[in-house]
Tab-separated table of C-alpha atoms and ligand atoms in Angstrom:
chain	number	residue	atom	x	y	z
A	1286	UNK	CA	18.650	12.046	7.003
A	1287	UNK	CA	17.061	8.518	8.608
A	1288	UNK	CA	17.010	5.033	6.256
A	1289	UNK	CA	15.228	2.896	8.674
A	1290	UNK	CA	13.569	-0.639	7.989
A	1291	UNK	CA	14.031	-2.714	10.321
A	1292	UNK	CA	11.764	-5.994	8.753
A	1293	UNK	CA	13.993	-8.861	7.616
A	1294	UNK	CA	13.020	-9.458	4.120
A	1295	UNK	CA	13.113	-13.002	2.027
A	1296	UNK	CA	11.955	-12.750	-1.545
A	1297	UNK	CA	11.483	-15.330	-4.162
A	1298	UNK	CA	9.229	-18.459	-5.206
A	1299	UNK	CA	8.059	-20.661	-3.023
A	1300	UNK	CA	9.641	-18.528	-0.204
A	1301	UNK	CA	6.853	-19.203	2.291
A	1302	UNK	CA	7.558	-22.693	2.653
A	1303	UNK	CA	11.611	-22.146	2.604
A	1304	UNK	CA	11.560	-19.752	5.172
A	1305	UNK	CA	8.914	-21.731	7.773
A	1306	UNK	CA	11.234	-21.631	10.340
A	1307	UNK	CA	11.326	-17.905	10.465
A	1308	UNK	CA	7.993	-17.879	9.996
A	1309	UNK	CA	7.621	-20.552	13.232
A	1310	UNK	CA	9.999	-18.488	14.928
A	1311	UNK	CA	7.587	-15.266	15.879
A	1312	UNK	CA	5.734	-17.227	18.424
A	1313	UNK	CA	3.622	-20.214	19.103
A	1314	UNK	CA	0.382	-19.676	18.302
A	1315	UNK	CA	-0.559	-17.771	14.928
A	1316	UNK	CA	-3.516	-15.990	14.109
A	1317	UNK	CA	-3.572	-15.636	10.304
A	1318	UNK	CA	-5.487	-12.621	9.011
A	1319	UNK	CA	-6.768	-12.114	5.505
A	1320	UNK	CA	-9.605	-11.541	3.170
A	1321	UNK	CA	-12.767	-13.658	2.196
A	1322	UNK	CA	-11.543	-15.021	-0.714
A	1323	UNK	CA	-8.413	-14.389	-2.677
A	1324	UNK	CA	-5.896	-16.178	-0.305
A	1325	UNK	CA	-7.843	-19.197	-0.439
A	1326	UNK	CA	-7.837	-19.008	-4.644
A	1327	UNK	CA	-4.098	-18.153	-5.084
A	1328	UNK	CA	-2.811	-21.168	-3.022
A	1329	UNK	CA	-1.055	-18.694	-0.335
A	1330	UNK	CA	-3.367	-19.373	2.774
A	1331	UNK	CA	-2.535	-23.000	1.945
A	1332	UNK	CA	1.196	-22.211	1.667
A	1333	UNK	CA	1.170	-20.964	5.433
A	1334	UNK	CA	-1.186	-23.370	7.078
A	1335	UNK	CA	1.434	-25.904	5.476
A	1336	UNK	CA	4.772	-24.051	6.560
A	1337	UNK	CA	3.398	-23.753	10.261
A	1338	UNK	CA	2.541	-27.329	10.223
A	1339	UNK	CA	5.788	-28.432	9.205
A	1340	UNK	CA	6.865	-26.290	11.886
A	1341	UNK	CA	4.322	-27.843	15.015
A	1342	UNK	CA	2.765	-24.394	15.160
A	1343	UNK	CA	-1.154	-24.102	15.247
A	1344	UNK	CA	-3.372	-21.546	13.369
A	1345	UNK	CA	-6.217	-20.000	13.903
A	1346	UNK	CA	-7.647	-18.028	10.842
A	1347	UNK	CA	-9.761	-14.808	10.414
A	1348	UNK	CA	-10.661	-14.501	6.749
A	1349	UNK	CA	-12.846	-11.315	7.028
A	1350	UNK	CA	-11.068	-8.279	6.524
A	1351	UNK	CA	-13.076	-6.402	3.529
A	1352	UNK	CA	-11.626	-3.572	1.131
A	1353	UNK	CA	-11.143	-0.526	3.415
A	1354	UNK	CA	-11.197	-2.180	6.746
A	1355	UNK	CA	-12.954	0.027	9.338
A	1356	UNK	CA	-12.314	-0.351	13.291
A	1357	UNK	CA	-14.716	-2.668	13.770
A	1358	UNK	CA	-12.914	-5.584	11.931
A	1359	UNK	CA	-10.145	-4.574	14.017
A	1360	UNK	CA	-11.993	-4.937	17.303
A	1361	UNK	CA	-13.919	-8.132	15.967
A	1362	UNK	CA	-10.299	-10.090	14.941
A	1363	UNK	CA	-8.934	-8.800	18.397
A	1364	UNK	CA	-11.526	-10.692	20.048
A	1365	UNK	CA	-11.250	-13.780	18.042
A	1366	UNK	CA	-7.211	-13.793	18.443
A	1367	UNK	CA	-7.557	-13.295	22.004
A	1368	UNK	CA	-9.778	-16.081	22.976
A	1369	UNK	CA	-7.620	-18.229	20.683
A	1370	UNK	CA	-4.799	-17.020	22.697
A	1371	UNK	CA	-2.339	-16.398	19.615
A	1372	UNK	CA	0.850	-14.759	20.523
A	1373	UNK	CA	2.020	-13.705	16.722
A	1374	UNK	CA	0.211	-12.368	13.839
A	1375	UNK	CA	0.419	-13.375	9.558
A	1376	UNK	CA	-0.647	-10.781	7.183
A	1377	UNK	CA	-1.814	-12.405	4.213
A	1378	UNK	CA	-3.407	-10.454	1.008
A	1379	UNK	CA	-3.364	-7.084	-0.322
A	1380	UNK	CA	-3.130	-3.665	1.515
A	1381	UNK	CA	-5.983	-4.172	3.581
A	1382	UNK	CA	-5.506	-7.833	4.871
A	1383	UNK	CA	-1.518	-6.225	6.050
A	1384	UNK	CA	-2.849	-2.931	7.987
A	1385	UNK	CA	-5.375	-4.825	9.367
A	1386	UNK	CA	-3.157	-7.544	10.562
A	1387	UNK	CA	-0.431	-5.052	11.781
A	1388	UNK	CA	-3.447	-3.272	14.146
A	1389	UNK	CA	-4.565	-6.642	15.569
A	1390	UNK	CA	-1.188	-7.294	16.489
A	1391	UNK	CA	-1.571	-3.944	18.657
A	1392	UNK	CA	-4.931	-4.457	19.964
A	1393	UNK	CA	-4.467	-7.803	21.285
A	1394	UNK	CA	-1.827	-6.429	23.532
A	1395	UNK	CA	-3.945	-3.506	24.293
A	1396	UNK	CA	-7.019	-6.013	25.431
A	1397	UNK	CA	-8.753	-3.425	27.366
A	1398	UNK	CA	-8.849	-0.534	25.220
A	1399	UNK	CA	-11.976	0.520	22.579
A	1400	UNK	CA	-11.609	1.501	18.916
A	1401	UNK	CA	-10.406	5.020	19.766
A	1402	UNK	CA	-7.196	3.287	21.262
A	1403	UNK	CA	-6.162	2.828	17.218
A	1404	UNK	CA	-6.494	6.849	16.408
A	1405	UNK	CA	-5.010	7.792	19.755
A	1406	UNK	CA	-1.680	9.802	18.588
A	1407	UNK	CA	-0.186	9.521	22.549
A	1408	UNK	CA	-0.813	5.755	22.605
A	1409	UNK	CA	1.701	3.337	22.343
A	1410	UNK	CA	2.715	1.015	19.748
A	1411	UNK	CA	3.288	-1.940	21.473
A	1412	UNK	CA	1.781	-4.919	19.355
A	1413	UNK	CA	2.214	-8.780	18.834
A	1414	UNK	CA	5.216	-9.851	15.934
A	1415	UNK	CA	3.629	-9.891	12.600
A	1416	UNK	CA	4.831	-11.774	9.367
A	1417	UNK	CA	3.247	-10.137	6.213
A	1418	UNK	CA	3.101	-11.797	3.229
A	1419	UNK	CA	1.314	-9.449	-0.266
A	1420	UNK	CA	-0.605	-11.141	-2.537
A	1421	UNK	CA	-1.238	-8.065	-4.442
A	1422	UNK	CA	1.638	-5.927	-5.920
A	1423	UNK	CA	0.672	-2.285	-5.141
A	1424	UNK	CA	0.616	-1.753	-1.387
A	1425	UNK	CA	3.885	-1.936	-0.183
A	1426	UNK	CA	2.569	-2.563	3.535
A	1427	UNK	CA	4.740	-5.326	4.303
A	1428	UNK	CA	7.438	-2.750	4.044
A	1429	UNK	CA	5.816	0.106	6.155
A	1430	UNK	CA	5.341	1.051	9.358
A	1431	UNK	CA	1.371	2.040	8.390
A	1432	UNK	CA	-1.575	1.098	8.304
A	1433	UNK	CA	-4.834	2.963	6.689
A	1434	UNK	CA	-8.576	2.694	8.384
A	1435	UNK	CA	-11.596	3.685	6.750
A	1436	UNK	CA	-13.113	6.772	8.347
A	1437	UNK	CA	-16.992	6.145	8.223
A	1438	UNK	CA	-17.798	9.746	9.903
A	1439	UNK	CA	-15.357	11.623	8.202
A	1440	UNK	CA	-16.481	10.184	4.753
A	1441	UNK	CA	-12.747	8.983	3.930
A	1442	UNK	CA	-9.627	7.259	5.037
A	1443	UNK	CA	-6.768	7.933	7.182
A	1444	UNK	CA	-3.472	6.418	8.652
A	1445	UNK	CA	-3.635	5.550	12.258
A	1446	UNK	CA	-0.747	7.144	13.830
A	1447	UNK	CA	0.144	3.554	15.098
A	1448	UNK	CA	4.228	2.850	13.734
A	1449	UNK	CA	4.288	-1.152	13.626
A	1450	UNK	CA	6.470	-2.735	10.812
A	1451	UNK	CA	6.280	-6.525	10.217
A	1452	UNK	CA	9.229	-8.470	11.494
A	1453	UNK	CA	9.347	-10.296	8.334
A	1454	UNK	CA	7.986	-9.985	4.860
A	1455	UNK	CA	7.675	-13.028	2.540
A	1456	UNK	CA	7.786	-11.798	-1.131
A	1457	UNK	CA	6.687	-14.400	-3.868
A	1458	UNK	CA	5.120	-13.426	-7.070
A	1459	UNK	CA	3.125	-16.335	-7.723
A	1460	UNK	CA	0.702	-15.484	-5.509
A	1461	UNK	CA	-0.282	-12.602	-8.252
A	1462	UNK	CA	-1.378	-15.578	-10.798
A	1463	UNK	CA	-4.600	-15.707	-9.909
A	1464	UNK	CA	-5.324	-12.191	-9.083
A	1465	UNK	CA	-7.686	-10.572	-11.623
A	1466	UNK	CA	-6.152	-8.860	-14.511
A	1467	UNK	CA	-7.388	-5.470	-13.101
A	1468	UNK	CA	-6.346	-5.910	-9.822
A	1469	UNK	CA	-2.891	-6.548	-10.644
A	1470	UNK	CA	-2.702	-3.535	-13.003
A	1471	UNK	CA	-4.492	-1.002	-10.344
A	1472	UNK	CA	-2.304	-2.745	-7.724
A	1473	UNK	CA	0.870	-2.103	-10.065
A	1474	UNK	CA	-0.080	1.554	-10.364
A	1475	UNK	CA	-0.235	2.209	-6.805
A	1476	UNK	CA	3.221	0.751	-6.644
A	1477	UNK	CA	4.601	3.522	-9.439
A	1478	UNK	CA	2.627	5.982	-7.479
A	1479	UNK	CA	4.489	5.285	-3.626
A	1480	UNK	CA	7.708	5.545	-6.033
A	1481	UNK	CA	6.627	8.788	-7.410
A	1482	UNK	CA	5.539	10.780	-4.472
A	1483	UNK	CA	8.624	9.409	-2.141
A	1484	UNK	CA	10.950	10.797	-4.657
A	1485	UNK	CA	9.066	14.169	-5.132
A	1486	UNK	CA	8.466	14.601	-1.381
A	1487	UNK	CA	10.815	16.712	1.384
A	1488	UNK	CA	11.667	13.872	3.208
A	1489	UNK	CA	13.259	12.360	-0.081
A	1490	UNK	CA	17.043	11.495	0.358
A	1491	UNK	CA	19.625	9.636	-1.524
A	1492	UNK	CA	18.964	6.438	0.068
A	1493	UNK	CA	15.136	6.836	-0.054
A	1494	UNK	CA	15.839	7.910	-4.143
A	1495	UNK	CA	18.199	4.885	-4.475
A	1496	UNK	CA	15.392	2.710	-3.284
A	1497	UNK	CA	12.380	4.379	-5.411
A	1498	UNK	CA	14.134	4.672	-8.726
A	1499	UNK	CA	15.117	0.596	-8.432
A	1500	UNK	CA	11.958	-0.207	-7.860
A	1501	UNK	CA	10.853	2.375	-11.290
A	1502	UNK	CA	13.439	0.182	-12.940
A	1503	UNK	CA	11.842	-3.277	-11.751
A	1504	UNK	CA	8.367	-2.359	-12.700
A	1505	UNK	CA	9.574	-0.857	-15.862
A	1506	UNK	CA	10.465	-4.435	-16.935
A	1507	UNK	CA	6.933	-5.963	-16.270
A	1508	UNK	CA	5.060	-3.341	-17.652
A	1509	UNK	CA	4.038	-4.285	-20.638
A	1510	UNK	CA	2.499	-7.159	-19.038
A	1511	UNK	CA	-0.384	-4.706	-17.622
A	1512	UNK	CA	-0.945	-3.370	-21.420
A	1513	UNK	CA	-1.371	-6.755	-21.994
A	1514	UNK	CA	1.180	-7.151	-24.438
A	1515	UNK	CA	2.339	-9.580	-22.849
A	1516	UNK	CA	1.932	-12.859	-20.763
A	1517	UNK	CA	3.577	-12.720	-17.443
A	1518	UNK	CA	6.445	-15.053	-16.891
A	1519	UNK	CA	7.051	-15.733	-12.863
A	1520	UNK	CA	9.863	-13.501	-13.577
A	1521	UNK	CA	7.391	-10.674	-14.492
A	1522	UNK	CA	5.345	-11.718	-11.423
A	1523	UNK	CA	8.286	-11.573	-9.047
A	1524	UNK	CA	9.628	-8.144	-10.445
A	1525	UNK	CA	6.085	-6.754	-9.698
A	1526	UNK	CA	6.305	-7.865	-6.176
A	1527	UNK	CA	9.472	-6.496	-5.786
A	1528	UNK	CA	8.554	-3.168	-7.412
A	1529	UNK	CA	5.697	-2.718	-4.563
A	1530	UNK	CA	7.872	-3.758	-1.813
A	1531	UNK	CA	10.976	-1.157	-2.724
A	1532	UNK	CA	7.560	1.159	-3.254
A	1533	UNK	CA	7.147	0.258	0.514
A	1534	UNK	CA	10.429	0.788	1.651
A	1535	UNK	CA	10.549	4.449	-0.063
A	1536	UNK	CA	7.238	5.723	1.723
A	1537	UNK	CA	8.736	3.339	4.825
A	1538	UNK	CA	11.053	7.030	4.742
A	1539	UNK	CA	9.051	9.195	3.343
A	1540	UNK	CA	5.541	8.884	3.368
A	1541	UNK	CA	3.302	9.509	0.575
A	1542	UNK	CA	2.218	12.928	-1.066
A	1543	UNK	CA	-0.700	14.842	-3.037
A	1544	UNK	CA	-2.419	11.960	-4.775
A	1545	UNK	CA	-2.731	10.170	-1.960
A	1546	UNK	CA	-4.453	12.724	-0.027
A	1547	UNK	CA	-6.821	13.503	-2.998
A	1548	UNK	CA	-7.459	10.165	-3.210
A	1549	UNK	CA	-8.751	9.234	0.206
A	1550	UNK	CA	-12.294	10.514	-0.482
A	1551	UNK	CA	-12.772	9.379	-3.692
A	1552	UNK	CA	-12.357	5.753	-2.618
A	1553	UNK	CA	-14.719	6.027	0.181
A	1554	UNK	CA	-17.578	7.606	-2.068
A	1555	UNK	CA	-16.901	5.792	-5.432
A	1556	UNK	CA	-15.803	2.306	-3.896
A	1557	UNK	CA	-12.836	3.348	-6.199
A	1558	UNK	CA	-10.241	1.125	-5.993
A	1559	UNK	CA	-7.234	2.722	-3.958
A	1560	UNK	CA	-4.826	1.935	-6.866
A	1561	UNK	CA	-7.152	3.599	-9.715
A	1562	UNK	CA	-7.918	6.351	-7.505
A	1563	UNK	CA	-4.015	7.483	-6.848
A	1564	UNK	CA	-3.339	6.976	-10.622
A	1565	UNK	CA	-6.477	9.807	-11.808
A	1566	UNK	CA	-3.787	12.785	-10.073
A	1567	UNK	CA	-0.463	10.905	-10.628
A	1568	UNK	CA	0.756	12.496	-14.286
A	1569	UNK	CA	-0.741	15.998	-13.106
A	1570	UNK	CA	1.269	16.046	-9.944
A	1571	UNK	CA	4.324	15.185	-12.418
A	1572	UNK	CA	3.423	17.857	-14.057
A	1573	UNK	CA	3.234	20.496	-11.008
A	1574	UNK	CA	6.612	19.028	-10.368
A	1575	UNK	CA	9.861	20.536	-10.169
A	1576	UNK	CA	11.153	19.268	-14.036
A	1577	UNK	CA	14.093	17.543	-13.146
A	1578	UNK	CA	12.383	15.436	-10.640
A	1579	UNK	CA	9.362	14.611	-12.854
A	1580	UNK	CA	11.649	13.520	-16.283
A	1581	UNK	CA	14.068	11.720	-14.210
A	1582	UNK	CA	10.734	9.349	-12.761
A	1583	UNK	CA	9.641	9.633	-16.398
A	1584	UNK	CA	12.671	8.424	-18.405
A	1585	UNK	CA	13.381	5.237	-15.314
A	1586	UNK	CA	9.269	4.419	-15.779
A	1587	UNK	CA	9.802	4.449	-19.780
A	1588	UNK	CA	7.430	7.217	-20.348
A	1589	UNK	CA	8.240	10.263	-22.955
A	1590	UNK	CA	6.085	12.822	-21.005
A	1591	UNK	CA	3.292	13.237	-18.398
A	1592	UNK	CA	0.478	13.007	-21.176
A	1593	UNK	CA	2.582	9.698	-22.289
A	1594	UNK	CA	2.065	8.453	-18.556
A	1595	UNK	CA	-1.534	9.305	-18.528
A	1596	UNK	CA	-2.611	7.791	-21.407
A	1597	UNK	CA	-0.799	4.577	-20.030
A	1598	UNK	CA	-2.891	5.167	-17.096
A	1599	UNK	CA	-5.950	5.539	-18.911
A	1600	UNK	CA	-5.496	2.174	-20.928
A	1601	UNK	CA	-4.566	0.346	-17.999
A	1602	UNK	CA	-6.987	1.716	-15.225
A	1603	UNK	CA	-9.305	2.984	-17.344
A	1604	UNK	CA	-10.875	6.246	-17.336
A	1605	UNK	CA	-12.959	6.963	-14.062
A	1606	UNK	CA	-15.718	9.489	-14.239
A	1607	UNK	CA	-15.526	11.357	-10.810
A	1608	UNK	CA	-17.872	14.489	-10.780
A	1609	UNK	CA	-16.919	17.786	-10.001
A	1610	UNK	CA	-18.447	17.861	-6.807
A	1611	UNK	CA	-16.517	15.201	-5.427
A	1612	UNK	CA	-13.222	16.113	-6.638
A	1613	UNK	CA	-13.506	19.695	-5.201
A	1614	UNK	CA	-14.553	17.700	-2.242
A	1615	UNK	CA	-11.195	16.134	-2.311
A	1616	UNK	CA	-9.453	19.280	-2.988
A	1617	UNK	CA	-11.045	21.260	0.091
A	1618	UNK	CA	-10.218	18.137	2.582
A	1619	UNK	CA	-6.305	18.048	1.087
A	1620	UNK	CA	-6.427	21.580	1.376
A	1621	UNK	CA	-7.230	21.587	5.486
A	1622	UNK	CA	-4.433	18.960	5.744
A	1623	UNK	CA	-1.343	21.041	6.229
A	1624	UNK	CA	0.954	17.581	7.104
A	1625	UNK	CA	0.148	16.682	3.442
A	1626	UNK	CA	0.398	19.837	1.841
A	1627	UNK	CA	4.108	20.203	3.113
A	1628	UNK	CA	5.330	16.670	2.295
A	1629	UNK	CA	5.303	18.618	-1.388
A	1630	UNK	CA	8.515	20.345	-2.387
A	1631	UNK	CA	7.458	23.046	-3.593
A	1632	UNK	CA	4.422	25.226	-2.208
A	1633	UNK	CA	0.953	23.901	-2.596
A	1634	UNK	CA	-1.860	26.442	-2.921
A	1635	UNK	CA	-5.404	25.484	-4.125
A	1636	UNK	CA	-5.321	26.803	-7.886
A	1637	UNK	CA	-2.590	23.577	-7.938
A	1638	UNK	CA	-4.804	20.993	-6.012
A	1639	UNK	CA	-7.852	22.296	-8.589
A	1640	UNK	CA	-4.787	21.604	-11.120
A	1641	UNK	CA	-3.615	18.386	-9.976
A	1642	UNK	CA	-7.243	17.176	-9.766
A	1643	UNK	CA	-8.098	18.173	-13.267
A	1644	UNK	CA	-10.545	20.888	-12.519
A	1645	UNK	CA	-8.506	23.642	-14.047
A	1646	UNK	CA	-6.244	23.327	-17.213
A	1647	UNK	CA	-2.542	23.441	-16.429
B	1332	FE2	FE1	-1.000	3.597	-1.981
């Protein structure tokens, strides 16, 4: 058994700006990565740009990481970083914005080398410092070691088998007040989900558990706030955050599992989002669960059954329409990846995967 995160971690409102000199402290030039938009709207971009001033450290900023990133952000932001000759790297946003940031950090110190250089399993990991700081509450990347690329030719989405964890994560809820109502509940989702596949997973221990199941019992609190029963409190806000970052550290150990996997094509053919996509095979994977694993997640999350979780799912995802077609896609490509199929504890043929993807009846 290995527990291993190795990213210092400060949590709480208006930690940003508290914790500039630690932020100051990864180098002297910053290159802060994001998205188009959403760190500019929730006052977070601001936040940093301010806490590096206070500091005397300059910033340059590259705001153009889309949904998905594919290698060629990666390669464009290298360049940019380079010739601005930064020597540390802030993740700021949601899942994409932090694995994009965390493979900058590489390829600036790999200057030489082309996009393959980012799926090469021999290469090293050698890569600038990198702060990341979520403005959504699902992807738990500030916490990990990973980072996901789109895979234009292959129709999907993969890890890179790159291991790079932030030095330090900055978790402060607020930044989730101006996300979009759906966001934050499909981000929220994909937090439950890391929770649920690192506890039903072989690489599951009693530390990873420990970790998962608190962070079951912090989003438990919050989530009637994604019903919208509710109106979130910074308290609700921060619990969120914290939910997807003990999410993080759990697949940090473990990895993730099934849904995952099935969900990787469905997001590159449906735009899906990668929250809303995990959720659609969540409560069946409960259910092809061993039963003592699936109503202990069940009774932390506040759920009475699997059909109970699902129709949670339903109200706050809604209910995506993915065709046959594609979801037998997703069961064939899940099916030829054995390093998925044996993260499962129990053995995985492809009358479950048709199963878990709701193509047969259970
Ligand atoms: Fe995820």
């Amino acid at each position: 058994m290995e527990f291993f995160i190795p990213v210092h971690v400060y949590e709480g409102i208006g930690i940003v700006k508290a914790r500039s000199r630690e932020l100051a402290a990864l180098g002297t030039k910053a290159l802060i990565v994001t998205g188009k938009n959403s760190a500019k709207k929730n006052g977070s971009l601001r936040d940093v740009e301010e806490a590096l001033a206070s500091e005397g450290i300059p910033a340059a900023v590259f705001s153009d990481v889309e949904e998905n990133p594919a290698a060629e952000t990666i390669m464009k932001a290298r360049d940019w970083g380079l010739s601005e000759g930064v020597d540390f790297v802030v993740g700021l946003g949601g899942g994409s914005a932090l694995d994009a940031a965390k493979l900058i950090a590489l390829m600036i110190c790999h200057k030489d080398e082309g996009p393959d250089f980012l799926f090469d399993k021999n290469a090293d990991n050698l890569s600038l410092p990198v702060a990341a700081i979520p403005t959504t509450c699902g992807t738990g990347s500030e916490l990990t070691a990973v980072s996901i690329l789109t895979l234009p030719e292959k129709r999907s989405k993969s890890s890179t088998p790159h291991r790079i964890f932030p030095k330090i994560a900055l978790l402060d809820g607020t930044y989730l007040k101006s996300a979009p109502r759906q966001v934050l509940n499909n981000t929220a989702i994909d937090a439950l989900g890391h929770m649920i596949e690192s506890i039903i997973n072989v690489k599951s221990s009693d530390f990873s558990r420990m970790t998962a199941m608190e962070g079951i019992a912090e989003w438990r609190r919050s989530k009637d706030v994604l019903l919208g029963k509710k109106e979130p409190s910074d308290e609700d806000y921060q619990n969120l955050i914290k939910a997807s970052g003990l999410g993080g550290i759990a697949i940090a150990q473990t990895g993730t599992s099934l849904p995952h996997a099935l969900s990787y094509p469905i997001t590159f053919e449906m735009k899906m989002p990668h929250g809303q996509a995990i959720g659609f095979f969540e409560a069946s994977f409960l259910r092809e669960s061993p039963e003592a694993l699936s109503s202990m997640i069940l009774e932390q999350a506040g759920f009475s059954s699997p059909d109970a979780f699902e129709d949670f799912y339903r109200e706050v995802c809604g209910n995506p329409l993915i065709s046959e077609d594609l979801l037998c896609q997703a069961v064939e490509m899940t099916l030829n990846n054995p390093a998925k199929l044996e993260t499962a504890p129990f053995r995985v043929d492809q009358e479950m995967l048709l199963r878990i993807a709701g193509l047969k009846k259970s």
